[in-house]
Coordinates of C-alpha atoms in Angstrom, one line a residue:
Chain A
X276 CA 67.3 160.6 76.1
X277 CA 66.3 156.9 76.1
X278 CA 63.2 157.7 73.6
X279 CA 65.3 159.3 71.5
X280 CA 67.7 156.6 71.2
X281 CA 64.9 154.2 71.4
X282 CA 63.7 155.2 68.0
X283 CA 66.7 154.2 66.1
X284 CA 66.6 150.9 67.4
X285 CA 64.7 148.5 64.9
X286 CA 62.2 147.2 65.5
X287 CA 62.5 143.7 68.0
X288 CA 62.2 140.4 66.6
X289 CA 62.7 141.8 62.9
X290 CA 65.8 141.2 60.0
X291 CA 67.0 144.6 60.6
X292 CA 67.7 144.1 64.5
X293 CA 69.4 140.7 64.0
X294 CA 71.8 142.3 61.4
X295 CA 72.7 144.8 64.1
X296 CA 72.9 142.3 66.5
X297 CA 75.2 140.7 64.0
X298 CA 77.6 143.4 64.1
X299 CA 77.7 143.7 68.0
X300 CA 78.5 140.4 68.2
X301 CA 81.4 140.1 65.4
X302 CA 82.8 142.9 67.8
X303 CA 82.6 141.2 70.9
X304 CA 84.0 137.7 69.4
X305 CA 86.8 139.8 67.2
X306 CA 87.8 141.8 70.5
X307 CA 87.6 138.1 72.5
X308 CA 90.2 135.7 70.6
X309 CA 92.8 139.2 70.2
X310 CA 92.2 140.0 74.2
X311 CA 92.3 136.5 75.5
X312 CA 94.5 134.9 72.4
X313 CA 92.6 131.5 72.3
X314 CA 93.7 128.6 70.1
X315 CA 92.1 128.5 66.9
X316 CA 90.2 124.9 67.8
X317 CA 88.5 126.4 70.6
X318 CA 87.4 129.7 69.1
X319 CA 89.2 130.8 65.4
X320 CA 88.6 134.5 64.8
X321 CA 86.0 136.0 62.6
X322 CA 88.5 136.4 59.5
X323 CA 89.6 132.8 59.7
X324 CA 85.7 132.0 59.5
X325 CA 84.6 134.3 56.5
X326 CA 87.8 132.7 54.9
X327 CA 86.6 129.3 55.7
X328 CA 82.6 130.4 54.3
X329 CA 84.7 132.2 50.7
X330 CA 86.5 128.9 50.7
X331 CA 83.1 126.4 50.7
X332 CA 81.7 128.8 48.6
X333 CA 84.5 128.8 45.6
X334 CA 85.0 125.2 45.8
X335 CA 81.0 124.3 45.6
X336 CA 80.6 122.3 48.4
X337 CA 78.4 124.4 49.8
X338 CA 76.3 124.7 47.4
X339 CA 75.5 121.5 47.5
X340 CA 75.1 121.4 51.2
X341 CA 72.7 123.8 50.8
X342 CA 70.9 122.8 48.0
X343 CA 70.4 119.6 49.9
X344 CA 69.4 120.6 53.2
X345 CA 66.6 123.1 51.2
X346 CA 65.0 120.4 49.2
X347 CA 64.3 118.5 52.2
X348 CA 63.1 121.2 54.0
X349 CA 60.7 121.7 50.7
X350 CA 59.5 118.4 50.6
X351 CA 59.2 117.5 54.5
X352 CA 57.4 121.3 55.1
X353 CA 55.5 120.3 52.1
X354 CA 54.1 117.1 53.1
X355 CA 53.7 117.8 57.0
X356 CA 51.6 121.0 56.3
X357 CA 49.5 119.8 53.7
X358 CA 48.0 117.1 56.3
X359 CA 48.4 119.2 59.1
X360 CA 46.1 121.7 57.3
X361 CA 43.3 118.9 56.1
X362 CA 43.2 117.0 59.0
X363 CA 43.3 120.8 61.0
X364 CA 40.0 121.2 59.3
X365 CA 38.4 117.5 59.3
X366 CA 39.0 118.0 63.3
X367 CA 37.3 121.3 63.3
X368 CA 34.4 120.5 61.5
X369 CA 33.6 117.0 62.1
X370 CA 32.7 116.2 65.5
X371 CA 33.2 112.6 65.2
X372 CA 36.1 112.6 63.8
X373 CA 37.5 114.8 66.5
X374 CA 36.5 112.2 69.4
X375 CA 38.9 109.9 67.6
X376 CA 41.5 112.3 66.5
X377 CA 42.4 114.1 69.0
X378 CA 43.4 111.8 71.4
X379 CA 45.6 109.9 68.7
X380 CA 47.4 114.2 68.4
X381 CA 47.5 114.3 71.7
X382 CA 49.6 111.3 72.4
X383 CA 52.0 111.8 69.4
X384 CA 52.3 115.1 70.2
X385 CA 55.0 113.8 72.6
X386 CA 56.5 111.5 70.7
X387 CA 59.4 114.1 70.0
X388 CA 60.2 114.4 66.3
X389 CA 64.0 114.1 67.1
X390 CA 63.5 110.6 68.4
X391 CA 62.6 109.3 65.3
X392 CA 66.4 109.9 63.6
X393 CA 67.8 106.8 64.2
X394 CA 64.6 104.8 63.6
X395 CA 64.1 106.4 60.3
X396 CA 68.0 105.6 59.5
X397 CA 67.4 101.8 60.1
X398 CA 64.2 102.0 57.8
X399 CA 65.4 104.3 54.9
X400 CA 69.1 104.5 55.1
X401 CA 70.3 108.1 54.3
X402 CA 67.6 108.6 51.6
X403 CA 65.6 111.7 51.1
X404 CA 62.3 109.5 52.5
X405 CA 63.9 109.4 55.6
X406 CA 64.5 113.7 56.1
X407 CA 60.9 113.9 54.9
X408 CA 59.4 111.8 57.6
X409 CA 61.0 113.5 60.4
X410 CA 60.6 117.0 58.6
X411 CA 57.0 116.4 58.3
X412 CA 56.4 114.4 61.5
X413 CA 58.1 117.7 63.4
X414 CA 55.3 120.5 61.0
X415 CA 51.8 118.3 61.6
X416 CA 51.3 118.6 64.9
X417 CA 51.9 122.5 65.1
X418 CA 50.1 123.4 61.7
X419 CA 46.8 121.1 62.8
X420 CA 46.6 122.3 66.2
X421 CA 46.9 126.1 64.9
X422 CA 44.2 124.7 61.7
X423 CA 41.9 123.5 64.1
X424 CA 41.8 126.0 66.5
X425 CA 41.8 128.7 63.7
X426 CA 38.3 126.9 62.2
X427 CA 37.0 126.3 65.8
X428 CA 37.6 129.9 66.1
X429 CA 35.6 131.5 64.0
X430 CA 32.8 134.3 64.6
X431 CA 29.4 131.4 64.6
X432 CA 27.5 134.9 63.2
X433 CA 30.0 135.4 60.6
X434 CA 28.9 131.3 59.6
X435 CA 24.9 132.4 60.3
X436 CA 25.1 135.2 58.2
X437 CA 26.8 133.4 55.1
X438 CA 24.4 130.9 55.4
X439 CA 21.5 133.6 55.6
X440 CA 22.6 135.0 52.2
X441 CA 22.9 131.6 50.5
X442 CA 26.1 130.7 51.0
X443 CA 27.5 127.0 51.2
X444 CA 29.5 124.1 50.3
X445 CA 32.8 125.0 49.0
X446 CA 32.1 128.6 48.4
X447 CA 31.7 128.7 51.9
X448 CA 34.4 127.5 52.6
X449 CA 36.3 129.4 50.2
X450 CA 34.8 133.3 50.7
X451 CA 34.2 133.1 54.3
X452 CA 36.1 130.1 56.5
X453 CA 39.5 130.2 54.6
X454 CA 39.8 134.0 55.1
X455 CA 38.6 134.3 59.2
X456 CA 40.9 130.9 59.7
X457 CA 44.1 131.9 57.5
X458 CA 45.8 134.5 60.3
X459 CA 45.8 131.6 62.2
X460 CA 46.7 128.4 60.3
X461 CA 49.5 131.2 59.0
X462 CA 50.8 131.3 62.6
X463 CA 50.8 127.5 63.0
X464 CA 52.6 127.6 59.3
X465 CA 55.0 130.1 60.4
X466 CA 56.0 128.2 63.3
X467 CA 56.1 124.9 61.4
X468 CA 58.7 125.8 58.9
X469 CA 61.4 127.0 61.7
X470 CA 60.4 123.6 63.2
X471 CA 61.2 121.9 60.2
X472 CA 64.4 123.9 59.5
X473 CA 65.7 122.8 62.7
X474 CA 64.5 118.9 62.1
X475 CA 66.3 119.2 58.6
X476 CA 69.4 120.0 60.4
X477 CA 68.9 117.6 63.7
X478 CA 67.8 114.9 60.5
X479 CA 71.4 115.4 58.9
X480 CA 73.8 114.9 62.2
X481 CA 72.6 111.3 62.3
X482 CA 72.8 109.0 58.9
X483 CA 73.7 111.5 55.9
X484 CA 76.0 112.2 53.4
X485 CA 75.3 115.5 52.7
X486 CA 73.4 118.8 53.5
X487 CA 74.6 121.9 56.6
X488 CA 73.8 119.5 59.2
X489 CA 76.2 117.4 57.8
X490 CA 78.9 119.9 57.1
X491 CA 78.9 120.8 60.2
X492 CA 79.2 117.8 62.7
X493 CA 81.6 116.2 60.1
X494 CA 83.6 119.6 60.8
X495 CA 83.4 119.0 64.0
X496 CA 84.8 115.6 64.0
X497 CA 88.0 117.0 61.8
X498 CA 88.3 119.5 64.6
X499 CA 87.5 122.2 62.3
X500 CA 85.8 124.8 64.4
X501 CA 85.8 127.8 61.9
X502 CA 84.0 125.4 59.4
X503 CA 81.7 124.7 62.5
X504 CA 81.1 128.5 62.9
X505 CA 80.4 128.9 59.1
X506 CA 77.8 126.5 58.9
X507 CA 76.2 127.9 61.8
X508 CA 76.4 130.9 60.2
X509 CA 74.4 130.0 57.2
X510 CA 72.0 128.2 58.8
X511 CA 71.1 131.0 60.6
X512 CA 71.0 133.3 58.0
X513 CA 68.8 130.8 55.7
X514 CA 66.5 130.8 59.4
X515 CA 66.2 134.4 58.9
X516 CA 65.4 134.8 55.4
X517 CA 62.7 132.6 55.5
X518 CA 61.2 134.2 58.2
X519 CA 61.4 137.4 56.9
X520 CA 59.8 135.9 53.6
X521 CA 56.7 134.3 55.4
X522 CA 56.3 137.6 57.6
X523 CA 55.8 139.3 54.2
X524 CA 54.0 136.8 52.6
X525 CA 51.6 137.2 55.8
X526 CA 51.4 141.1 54.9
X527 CA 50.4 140.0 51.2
X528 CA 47.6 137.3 52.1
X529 CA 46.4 138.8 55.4
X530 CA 47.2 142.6 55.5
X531 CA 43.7 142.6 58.1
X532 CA 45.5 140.6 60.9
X533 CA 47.6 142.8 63.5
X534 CA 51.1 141.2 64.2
X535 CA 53.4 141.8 67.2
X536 CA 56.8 141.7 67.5
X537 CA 58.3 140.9 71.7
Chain B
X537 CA 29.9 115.6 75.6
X538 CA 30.5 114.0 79.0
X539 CA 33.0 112.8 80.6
X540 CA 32.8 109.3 80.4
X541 CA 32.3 109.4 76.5
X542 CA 35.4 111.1 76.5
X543 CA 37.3 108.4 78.2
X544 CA 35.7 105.6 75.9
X545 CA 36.4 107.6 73.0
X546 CA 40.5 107.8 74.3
X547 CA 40.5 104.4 74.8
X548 CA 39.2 103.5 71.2
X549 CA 42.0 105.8 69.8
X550 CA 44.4 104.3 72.0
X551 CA 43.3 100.3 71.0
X552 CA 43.4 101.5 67.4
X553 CA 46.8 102.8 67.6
X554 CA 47.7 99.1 69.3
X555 CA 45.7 97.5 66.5
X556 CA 47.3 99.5 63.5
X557 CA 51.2 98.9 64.7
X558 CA 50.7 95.3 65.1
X559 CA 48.8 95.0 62.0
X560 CA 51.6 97.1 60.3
X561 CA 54.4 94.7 62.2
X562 CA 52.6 91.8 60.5
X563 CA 52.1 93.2 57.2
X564 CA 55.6 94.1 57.1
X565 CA 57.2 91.4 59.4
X566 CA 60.2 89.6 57.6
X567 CA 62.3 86.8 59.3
X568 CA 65.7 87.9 59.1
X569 CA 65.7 91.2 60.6
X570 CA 63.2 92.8 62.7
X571 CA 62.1 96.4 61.0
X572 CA 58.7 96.6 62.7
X573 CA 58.7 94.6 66.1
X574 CA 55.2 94.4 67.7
X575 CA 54.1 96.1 70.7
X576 CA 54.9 93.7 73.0
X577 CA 58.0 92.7 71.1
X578 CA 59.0 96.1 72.3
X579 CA 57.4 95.8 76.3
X580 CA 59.6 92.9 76.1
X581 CA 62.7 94.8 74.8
X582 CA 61.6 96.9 77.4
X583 CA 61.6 94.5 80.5
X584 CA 64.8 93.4 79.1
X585 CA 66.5 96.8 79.4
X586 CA 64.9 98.0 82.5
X587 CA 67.1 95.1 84.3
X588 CA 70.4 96.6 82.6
X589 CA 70.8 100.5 81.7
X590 CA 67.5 102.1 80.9
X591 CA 67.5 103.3 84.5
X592 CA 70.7 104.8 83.9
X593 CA 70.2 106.2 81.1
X594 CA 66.9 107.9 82.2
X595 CA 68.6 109.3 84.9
X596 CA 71.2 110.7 82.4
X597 CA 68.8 112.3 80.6
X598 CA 66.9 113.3 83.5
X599 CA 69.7 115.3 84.7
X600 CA 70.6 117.1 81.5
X601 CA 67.3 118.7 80.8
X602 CA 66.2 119.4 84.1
X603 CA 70.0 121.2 84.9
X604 CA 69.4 122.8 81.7
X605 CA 66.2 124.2 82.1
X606 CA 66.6 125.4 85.6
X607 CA 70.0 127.4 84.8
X608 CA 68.7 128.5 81.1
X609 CA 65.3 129.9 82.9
X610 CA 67.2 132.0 85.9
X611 CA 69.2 133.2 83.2
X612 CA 66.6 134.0 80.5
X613 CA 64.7 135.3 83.7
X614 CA 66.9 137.7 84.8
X615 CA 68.3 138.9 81.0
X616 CA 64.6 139.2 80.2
X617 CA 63.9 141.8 83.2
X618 CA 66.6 144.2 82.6
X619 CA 65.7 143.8 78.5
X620 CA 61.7 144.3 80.2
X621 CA 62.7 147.1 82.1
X622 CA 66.7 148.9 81.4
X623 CA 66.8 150.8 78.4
X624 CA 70.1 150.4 77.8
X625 CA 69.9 146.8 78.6
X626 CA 67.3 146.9 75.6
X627 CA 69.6 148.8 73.2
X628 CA 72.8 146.3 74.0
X629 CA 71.0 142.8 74.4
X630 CA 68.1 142.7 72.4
X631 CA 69.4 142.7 68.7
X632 CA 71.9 140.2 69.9
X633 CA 69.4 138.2 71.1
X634 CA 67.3 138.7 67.4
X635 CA 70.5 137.5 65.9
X636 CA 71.4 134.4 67.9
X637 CA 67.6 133.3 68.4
X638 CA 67.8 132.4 64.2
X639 CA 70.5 130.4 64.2
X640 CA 68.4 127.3 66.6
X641 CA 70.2 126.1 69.8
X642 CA 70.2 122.9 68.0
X643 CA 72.9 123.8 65.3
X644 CA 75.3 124.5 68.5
X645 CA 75.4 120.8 69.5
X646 CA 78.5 120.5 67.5
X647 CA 80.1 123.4 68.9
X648 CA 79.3 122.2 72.3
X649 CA 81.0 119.1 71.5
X650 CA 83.7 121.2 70.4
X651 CA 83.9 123.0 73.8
X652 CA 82.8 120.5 76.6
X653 CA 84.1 117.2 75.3
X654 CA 81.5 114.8 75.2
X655 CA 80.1 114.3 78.7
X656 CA 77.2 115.9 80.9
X657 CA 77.7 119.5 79.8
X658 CA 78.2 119.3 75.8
X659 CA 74.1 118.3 76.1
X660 CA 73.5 120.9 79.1
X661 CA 74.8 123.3 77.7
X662 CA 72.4 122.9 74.2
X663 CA 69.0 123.0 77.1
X664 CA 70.4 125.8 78.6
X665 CA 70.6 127.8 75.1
X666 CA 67.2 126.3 74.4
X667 CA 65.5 127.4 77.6
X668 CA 67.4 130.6 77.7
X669 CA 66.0 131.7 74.4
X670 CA 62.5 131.0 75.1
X671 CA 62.5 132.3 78.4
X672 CA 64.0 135.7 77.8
X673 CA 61.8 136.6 75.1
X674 CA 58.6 135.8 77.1
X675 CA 59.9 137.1 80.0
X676 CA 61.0 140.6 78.1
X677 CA 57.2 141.0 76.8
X678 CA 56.1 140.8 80.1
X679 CA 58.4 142.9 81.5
X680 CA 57.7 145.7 78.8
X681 CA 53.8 145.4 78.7
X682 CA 52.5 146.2 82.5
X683 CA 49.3 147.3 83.0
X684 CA 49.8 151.1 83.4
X685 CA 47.0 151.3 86.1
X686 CA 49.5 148.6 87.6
X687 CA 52.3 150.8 88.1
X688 CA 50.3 153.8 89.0
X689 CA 49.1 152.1 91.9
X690 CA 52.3 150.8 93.0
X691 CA 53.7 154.3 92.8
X692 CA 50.9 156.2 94.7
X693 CA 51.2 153.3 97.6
X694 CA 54.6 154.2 98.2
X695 CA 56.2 150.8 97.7
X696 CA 59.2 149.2 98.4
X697 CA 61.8 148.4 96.1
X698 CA 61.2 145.0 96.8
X699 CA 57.7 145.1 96.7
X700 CA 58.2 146.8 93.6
X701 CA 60.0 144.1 91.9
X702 CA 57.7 141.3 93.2
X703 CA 54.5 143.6 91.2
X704 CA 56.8 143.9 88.2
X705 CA 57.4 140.1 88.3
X706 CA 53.9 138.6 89.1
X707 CA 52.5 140.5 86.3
X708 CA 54.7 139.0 83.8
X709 CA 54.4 135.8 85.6
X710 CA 51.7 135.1 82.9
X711 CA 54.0 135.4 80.2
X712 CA 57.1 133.5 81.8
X713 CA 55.3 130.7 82.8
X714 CA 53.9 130.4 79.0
X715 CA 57.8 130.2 77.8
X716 CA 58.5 128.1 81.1
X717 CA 56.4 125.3 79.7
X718 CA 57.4 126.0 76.4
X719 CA 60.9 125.6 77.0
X720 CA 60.4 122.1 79.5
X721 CA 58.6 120.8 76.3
X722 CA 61.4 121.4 74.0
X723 CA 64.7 120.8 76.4
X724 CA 63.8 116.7 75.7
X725 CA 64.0 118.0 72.1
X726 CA 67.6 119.1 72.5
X727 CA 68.1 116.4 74.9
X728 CA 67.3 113.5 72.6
X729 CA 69.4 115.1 69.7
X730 CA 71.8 116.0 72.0
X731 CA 72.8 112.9 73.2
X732 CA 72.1 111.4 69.5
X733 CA 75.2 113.2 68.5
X734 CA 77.3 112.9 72.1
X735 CA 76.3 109.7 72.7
X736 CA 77.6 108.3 76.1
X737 CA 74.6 107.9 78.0
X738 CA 71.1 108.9 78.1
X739 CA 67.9 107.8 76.2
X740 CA 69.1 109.1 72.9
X741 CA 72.2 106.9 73.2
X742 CA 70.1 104.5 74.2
X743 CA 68.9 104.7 70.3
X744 CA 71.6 105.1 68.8
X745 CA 72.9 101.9 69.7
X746 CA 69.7 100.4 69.1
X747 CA 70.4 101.6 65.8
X748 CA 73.8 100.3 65.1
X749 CA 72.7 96.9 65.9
X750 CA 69.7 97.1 64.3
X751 CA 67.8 96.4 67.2
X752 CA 64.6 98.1 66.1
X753 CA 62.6 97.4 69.1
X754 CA 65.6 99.4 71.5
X755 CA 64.8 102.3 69.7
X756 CA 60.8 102.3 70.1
X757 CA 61.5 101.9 74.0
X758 CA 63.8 104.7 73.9
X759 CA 60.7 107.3 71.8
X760 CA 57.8 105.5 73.8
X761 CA 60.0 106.8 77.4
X762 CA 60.9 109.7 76.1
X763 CA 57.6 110.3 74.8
X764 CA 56.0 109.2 78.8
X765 CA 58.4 111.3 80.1
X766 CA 57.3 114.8 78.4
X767 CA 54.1 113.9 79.0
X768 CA 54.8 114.0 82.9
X769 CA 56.9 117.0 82.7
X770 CA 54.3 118.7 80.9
X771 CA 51.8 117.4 83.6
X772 CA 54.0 118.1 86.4
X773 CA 54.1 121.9 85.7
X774 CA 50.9 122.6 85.2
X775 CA 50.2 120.9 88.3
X776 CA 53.1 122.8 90.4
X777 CA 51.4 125.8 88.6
X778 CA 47.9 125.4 89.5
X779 CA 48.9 125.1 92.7
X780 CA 51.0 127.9 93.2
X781 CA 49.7 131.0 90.9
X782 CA 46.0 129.3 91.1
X783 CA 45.3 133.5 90.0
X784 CA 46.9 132.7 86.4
X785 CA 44.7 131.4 83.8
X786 CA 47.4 131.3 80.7
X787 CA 49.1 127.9 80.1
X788 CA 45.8 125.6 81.0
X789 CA 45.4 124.5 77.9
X790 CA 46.7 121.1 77.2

């Protein structure tokens, strides 16, 4: 009987599952504040939140909190993947440069992104600078560790072979490395934009006036717990979608890698 | 290339790092107020506070994501076994699990704030989500891919249940271990922001009053510490690994 109900269950790790998962849990937290009756500051029921997520919505605000929080993610992801990916490469291909690089990843790589907040806040203020750098501190590391690796990776026969039939420079690069590296410099992208959705967020707690990290410790300062829950809320949801988007952009530009759910 | 080119070549990165920052503190130095203090402007800032509370405050942070990790990994341990291995515990806890892994354990520190007051556990609590997370979804692959041969054997020697469940759990030791590490890595994550937000003590707090002051250099001692301090986790484990499941290759990678 488990098969059987094993088949309805979506697959794990995908959009479908977490809206289930959704549900079951709306139960559980309705059923807890009726069964347990507790005040609205510690846990507000599920109505009181939606009402509270209408509310934002009618009025604007969030909106704007959204709109801001997504045009930093834009522009940190932006910037912190576009040098993870070229120096990703220059560290794969250029021996040298590797013996001097890597070392320099390897130390910053524990320098931990969310240490830089109130540094940043002293040298830019609230600004949008400020979100970038920490947004696209937290994507380099990931996206040129996943680059290089991908580049290092590939088949040396698959690079004899081009070269054999007379290919080189950039169409080289273009026909033959791009496609055998992109599953993997898509894994490392993948993994850098939920970094930098969580840095956009952990960026807007300390020094802003604006954005879902914002709404939500400023509601937490008023006390306002279902505003708390809303945020949450969205930001997941935003977390979701854009996984789901790169997971079928990955089907579009690689259909020839496998991918694995948990 | 060997090892002593290697060294040289770490040392050179590490002297041009040194190099770049002061040249950088110069370029941008300006007499008022100190944006870009020098390297040893900041070992001296340094000195300074390891006489007053950065011993404290290491400890603080110490305790948080160490308490953290160890409760969130029994717990993301056992939860991932029963996902691994119960049906039913599949069909109840795994899209819940889908669900809550989106929204990031870091968006809770409010709500933990909310909850605990500010004090040891509103930061705890935030490790323990992030370790919890990591470690259950590792742990639940491993569970769920065995080696079929594996179990086969274990079935025709007549096992125990116990030696049953040791099989079952060295065989996804692999995989825990992988979101063991992964999870120690990013509890100073949560730690940091943690304490950022609910700042009493702790490194993070550390920087955040650097920051209200202005006191640039107070806040590169806090990231240089916290950034020594991951380091030796990082190397601790794989150490403690190697020499306990010397059999398990995964994880050697720096």
């Amino acid at each position: 009987m488990s098969g059987r109900l094993l088949r309805f269950l979506p697959t794990s790790g995908s959009a479908a599952s977490a809206a289930l998962g959704l549900g079951m849990l709306l139960a559980i937290w309705w059923a807890a504040t009726v069964l347990l009756q507790l005040r609205p500051v510690i846990l507000p029921d599920p109505v009181a939140v939606w009402r509270e997520l209408v509310g934002m919505a009618q009025s604007g605000t969030l909106l704007v909190d959204v709109a801001t929080s997504l045009w930093e993610l834009l522009w940190g992801f932006l910037v912190g993947s576009t040098l993870g990916v070229l120096s990703g490469f220059a560290l794969a291909r250029h021996p040298r440069l590797r013996g001097f690089l890597e070392p320099l990843v390897e130390t910053f790589r524990f320098v931990v992104p969310f240490s830089l907040v109130p540094l940043v806040v002293v040298w830019f203020g609230v600004s949008l600078v400020g979100k970038i750098f920490v947004v696209a501190y937290a994507c380099y590391f990931v996206v040129t560790i996943n680059t290089a690796a991908a580049v290092q990776g590939i088949d040396p026969l698959v690079l004899k072979a081009a070269r054999m039939l007379g290919t080189g420079g950039w169409r080289l690069l273009l026909q033959v490395v791009l496609p055998a590296a992109l599953p993997r410099i898509l894994t490392g992208l993948q993994l850098a934009l939920a970094y930098a959705w969580v840095s956009v967020i952990a960026a807007e707690y300390v020094g802003s006036s604006a954005g879902l990290g914002y709404l939500i410790t400023n509601a937490q300062s008023g006390l306002e717990t279902a505003k708390v829950i809303a945020g949450m809320i969205v930001i997941g949801v935003l977390g979701c979608a854009f996984s789901v988007a790169v997971a079928a952009l990955r089907r579009v530009l690689v259909p020839y890698a496998a991918e694995a759910g948990w | 290339m060997k090892p002593g080119g290697a060294t040289v070549q770490r040392l050179a990165a590490f002297a041009a790092v040194l190099c770049g920052w002061t040249l950088l503190s110069w370029a941008l130095h300006s007499p008022r107020l100190e944006l870009f203090p020098t390297p040893w402007q900041v070992a001296i800032r340094m000195a300074e506070l390891a006489r007053t509370e950065l011993g404290g405050d290491i400890v603080a942070s110490i305790a948080e994501a160490f308490g953290g990790w160890v409760i969130g990994a029994v717990l993301g341990i056992l939860v991932g076994a029963l996902i691994g291995r119960v049906t039913l515990a599949r069909l109840l806890l795994r899209p819940v699990i889908d669900f809550l892994r989106f929204i990031s354990p870091l968006a809770w520190v409010p709500l933990a704030i909310l909850w605990f007051g500010i004090g040891y556990w509103s930061k705890a609590s935030i490790i323990v989500l992030i370790s919890f997370f990591t470690v259950v979804v590792n742990t639940a692959h491993g569970m769920s891919t065995i080696d079929a041969d594996t179990a086969k054997a274990g079935r025709s020697l007549r096992l125990g249940w116990s030696q049953r469940l040791e099989v079952v759990l060295m065989s996804a030791m692999p995989d825990i271990l992988v979101g063991l590490r992964y999870a120690l890595g990013a509890a100073w994550g949560g730690v940091v922001l943690s304490e950022l937000v609910a700042g009493d003590t702790g490194l993070g707090a550390l920087e955040i009053y650097g920051g209200q002051s202005f006191d640039v250099a107070q806040i590169m001692v806090g990231m240089v510490v916290l950034a020594v301090l991951g380091y030796a986790a990082n190397r601790g484990f794989m150490a403690l690994q190697r020499r306990l499941f010397p059999w398990i290759v995964a994880n050697w990678a720096p």
